Coordinates of C-alpha atoms in Angstrom, one line a residue:
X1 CA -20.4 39.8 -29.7
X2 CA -19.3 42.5 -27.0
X3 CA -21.2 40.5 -24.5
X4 CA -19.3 37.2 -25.4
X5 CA -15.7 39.3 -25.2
X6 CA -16.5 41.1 -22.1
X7 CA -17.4 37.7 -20.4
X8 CA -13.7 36.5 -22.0
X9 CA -12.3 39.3 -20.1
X10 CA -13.8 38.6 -17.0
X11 CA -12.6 35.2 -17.0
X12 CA -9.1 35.9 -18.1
X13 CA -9.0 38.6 -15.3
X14 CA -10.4 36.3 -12.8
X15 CA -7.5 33.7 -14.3
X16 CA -5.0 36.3 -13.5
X17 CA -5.7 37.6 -10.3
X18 CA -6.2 34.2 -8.6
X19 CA -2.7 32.8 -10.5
X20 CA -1.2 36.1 -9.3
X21 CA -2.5 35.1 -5.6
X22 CA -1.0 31.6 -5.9
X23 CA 2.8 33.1 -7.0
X24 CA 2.1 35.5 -4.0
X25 CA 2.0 32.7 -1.8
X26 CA 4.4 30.9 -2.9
X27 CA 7.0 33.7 -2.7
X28 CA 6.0 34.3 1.3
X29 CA 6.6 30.4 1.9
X30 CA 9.8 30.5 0.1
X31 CA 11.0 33.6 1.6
X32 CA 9.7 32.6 4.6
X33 CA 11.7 28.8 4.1
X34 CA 14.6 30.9 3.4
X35 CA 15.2 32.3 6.5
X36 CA 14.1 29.4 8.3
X37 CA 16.7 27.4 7.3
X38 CA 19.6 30.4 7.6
X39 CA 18.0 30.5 11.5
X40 CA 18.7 26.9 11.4
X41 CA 22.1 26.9 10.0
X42 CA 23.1 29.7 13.1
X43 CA 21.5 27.4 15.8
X44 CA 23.4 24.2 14.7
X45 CA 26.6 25.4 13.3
X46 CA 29.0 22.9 12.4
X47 CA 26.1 20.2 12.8
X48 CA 23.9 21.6 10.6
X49 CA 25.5 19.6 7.4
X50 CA 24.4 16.3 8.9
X51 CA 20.4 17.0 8.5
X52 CA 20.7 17.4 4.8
X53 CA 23.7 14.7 4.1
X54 CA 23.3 10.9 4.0
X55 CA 23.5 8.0 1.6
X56 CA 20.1 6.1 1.3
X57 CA 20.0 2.2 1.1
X58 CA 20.2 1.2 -2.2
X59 CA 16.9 -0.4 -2.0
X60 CA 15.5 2.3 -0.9
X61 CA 17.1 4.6 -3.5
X62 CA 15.5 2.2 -6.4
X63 CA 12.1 2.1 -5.1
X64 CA 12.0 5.6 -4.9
X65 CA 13.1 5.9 -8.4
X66 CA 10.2 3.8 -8.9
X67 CA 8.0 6.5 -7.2
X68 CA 9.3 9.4 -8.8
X69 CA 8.9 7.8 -12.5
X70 CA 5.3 6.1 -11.7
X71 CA 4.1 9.8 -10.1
X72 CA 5.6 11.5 -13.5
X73 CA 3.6 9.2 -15.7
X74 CA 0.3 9.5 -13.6
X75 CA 1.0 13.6 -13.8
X76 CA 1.5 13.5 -17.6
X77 CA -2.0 11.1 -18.3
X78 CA -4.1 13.1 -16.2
X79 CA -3.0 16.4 -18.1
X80 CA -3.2 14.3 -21.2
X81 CA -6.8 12.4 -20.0
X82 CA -8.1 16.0 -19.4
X83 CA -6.6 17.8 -22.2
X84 CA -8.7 15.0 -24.2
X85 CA -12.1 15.2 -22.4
X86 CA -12.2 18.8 -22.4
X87 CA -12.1 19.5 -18.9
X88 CA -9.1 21.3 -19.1
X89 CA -10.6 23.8 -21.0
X90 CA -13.8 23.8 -19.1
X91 CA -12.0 24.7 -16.3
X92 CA -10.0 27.6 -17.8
X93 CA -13.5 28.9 -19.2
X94 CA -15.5 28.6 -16.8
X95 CA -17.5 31.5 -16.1
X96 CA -16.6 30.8 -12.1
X97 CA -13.4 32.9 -12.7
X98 CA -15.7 36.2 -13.9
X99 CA -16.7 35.8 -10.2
X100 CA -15.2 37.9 -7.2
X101 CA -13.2 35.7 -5.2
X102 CA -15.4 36.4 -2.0
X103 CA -18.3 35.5 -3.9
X104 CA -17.0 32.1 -5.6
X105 CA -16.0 31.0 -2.3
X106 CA -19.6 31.2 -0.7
X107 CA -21.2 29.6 -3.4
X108 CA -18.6 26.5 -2.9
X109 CA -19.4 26.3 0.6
X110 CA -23.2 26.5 -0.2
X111 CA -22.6 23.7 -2.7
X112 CA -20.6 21.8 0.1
X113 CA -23.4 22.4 2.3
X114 CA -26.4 21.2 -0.1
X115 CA -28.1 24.0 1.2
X116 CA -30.4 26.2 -1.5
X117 CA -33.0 28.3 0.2
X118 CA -35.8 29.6 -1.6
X119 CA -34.1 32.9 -2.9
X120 CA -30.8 30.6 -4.1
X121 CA -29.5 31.3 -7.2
X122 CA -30.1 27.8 -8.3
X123 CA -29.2 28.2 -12.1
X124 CA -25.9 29.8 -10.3
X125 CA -24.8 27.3 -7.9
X126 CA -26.2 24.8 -10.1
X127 CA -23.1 26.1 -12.2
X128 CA -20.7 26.2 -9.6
X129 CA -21.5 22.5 -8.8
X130 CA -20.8 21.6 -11.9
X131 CA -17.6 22.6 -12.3
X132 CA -16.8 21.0 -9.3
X133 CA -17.7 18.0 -10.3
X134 CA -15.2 18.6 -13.2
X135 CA -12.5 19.4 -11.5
X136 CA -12.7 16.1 -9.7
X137 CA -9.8 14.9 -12.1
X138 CA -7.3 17.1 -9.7
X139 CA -6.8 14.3 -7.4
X140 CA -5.3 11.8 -10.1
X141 CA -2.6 14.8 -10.5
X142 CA -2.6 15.3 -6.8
X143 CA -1.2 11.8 -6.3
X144 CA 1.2 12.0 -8.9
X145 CA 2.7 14.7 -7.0
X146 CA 2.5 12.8 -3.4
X147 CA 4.4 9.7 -5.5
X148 CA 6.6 11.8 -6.9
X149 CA 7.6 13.9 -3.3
X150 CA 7.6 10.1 -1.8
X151 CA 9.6 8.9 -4.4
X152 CA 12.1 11.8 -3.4
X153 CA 12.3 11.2 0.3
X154 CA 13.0 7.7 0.1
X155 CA 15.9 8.6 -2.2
X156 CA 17.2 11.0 1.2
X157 CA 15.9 8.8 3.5
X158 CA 18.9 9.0 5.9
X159 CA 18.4 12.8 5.5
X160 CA 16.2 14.3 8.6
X161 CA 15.6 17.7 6.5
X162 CA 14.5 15.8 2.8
X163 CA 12.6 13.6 4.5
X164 CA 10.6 16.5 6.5
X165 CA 10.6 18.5 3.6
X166 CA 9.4 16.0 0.8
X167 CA 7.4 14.6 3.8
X168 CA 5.7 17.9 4.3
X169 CA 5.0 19.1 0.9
X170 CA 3.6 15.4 0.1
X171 CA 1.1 15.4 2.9
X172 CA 0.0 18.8 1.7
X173 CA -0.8 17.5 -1.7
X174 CA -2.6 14.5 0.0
X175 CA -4.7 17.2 1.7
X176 CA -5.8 18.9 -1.5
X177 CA -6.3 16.0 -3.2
X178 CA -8.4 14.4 -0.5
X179 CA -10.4 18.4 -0.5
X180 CA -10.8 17.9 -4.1
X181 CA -12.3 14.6 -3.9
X182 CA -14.5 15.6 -1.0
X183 CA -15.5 18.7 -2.8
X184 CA -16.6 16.6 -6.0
X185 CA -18.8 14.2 -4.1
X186 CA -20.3 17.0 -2.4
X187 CA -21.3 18.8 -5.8
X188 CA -22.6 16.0 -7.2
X189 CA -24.8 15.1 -3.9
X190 CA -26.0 18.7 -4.4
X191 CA -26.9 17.9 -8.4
X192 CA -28.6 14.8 -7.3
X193 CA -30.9 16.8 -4.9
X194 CA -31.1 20.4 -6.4
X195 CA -31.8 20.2 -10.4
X196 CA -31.6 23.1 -12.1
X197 CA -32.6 24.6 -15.7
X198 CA -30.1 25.7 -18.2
X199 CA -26.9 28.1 -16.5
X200 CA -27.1 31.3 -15.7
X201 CA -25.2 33.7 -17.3
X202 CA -22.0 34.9 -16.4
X203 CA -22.0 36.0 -12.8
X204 CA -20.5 40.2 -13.2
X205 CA -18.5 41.9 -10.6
X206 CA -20.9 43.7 -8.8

């Protein structure tokens, strides 16, 4: 029993630390967006209304709606699809979070890679691959989010700034989702090529 809660706490930690990582992040690009655009309202002074102001056609306008409602539903079934299947919960107990960040990384790039010399931890990366596999379902949510940002920038089209903004942050998400997808091939390549025994046990922090 203490070896079944110590591996919960490992994995709630690892939870934590990378979730506290994420809102670090996000705080720095926010503060950093913040004093971009007061920079940007100093350079262009009295001009500087005109890059966020603007009336979109109305065609426009409704096919954007259209985006922004079609992303929303695709966002809400691919919670709801993976809720359902389990892989939601896989992912949060995955024994991949009881690993140090340094580590998890390498093993995903060994996975990536296909490679598995002959002292690999097999059963490990067998794991790791996996769960990548798994988490394939990101990109269905990652392009909800690019239809929903789309949906957005058409609405502002005659806006320079919303349609660089909503622009930006939905090529982003195209980018992770297109990472996720690659990543998920990759893994199962590796699971075609390397089988494995049952998993290893939770990795430890050492």
């Amino acid at each position: 029993m203490d070896g079944r809660d110590d591996e919960a706490r490992l994995i709630r930690r690892g939870r934590r630390r990378t979730g506290g990582l994420m809102l670090g992040l996000a705080l720095v690009f926010g503060v950093l967006g913040g004093l971009g655009v007061l920079l940007a309202r100093n350079l262009f002074g009295s001009g500087w209304s005109s890059w966020w102001e603007g009336d979109a056609p109305e065609a426009a306008q409704i096919a954007g709606v259209v985006l922004v409602v079609l992303g929303l539903v695709v966002e809400v079934g691919a919670v709801g699809w993976a809720v359902r299947r389990g892989r939601y919960r896989s992912s949060r107990e995955s024994p991949m979070w009881a690993m140090p960040m340094r580590r998890r990384s390498r093993l995903i790039k060994q996975v990536r890679r296909g490679t598995a010399g002959p002292d690999a931890d097999l059963p490990t990366l067998t794991l790791v691959a996996r769960q990548m596999v798994e988490s394939g379902w990101w990109v269905v949510l990652a392009a909800g989010l690019v239809a929903v940002n789309l949906g957005q920038m058409l609405i502002r089209v005659t806006s320079p700034a919303f349609v660089a903004l909503f622009g930006l942050v939905a090529v982003m998400f195209a980018l992770a989702g297109w990472q996720v997808h690659h990543n998920a091939r990759r893994a199962a390549e590796f699971l075609r090529h390397h089988a494995a025994g049952p998993p290893a046990a939770t990795p430890t922090n050492v």
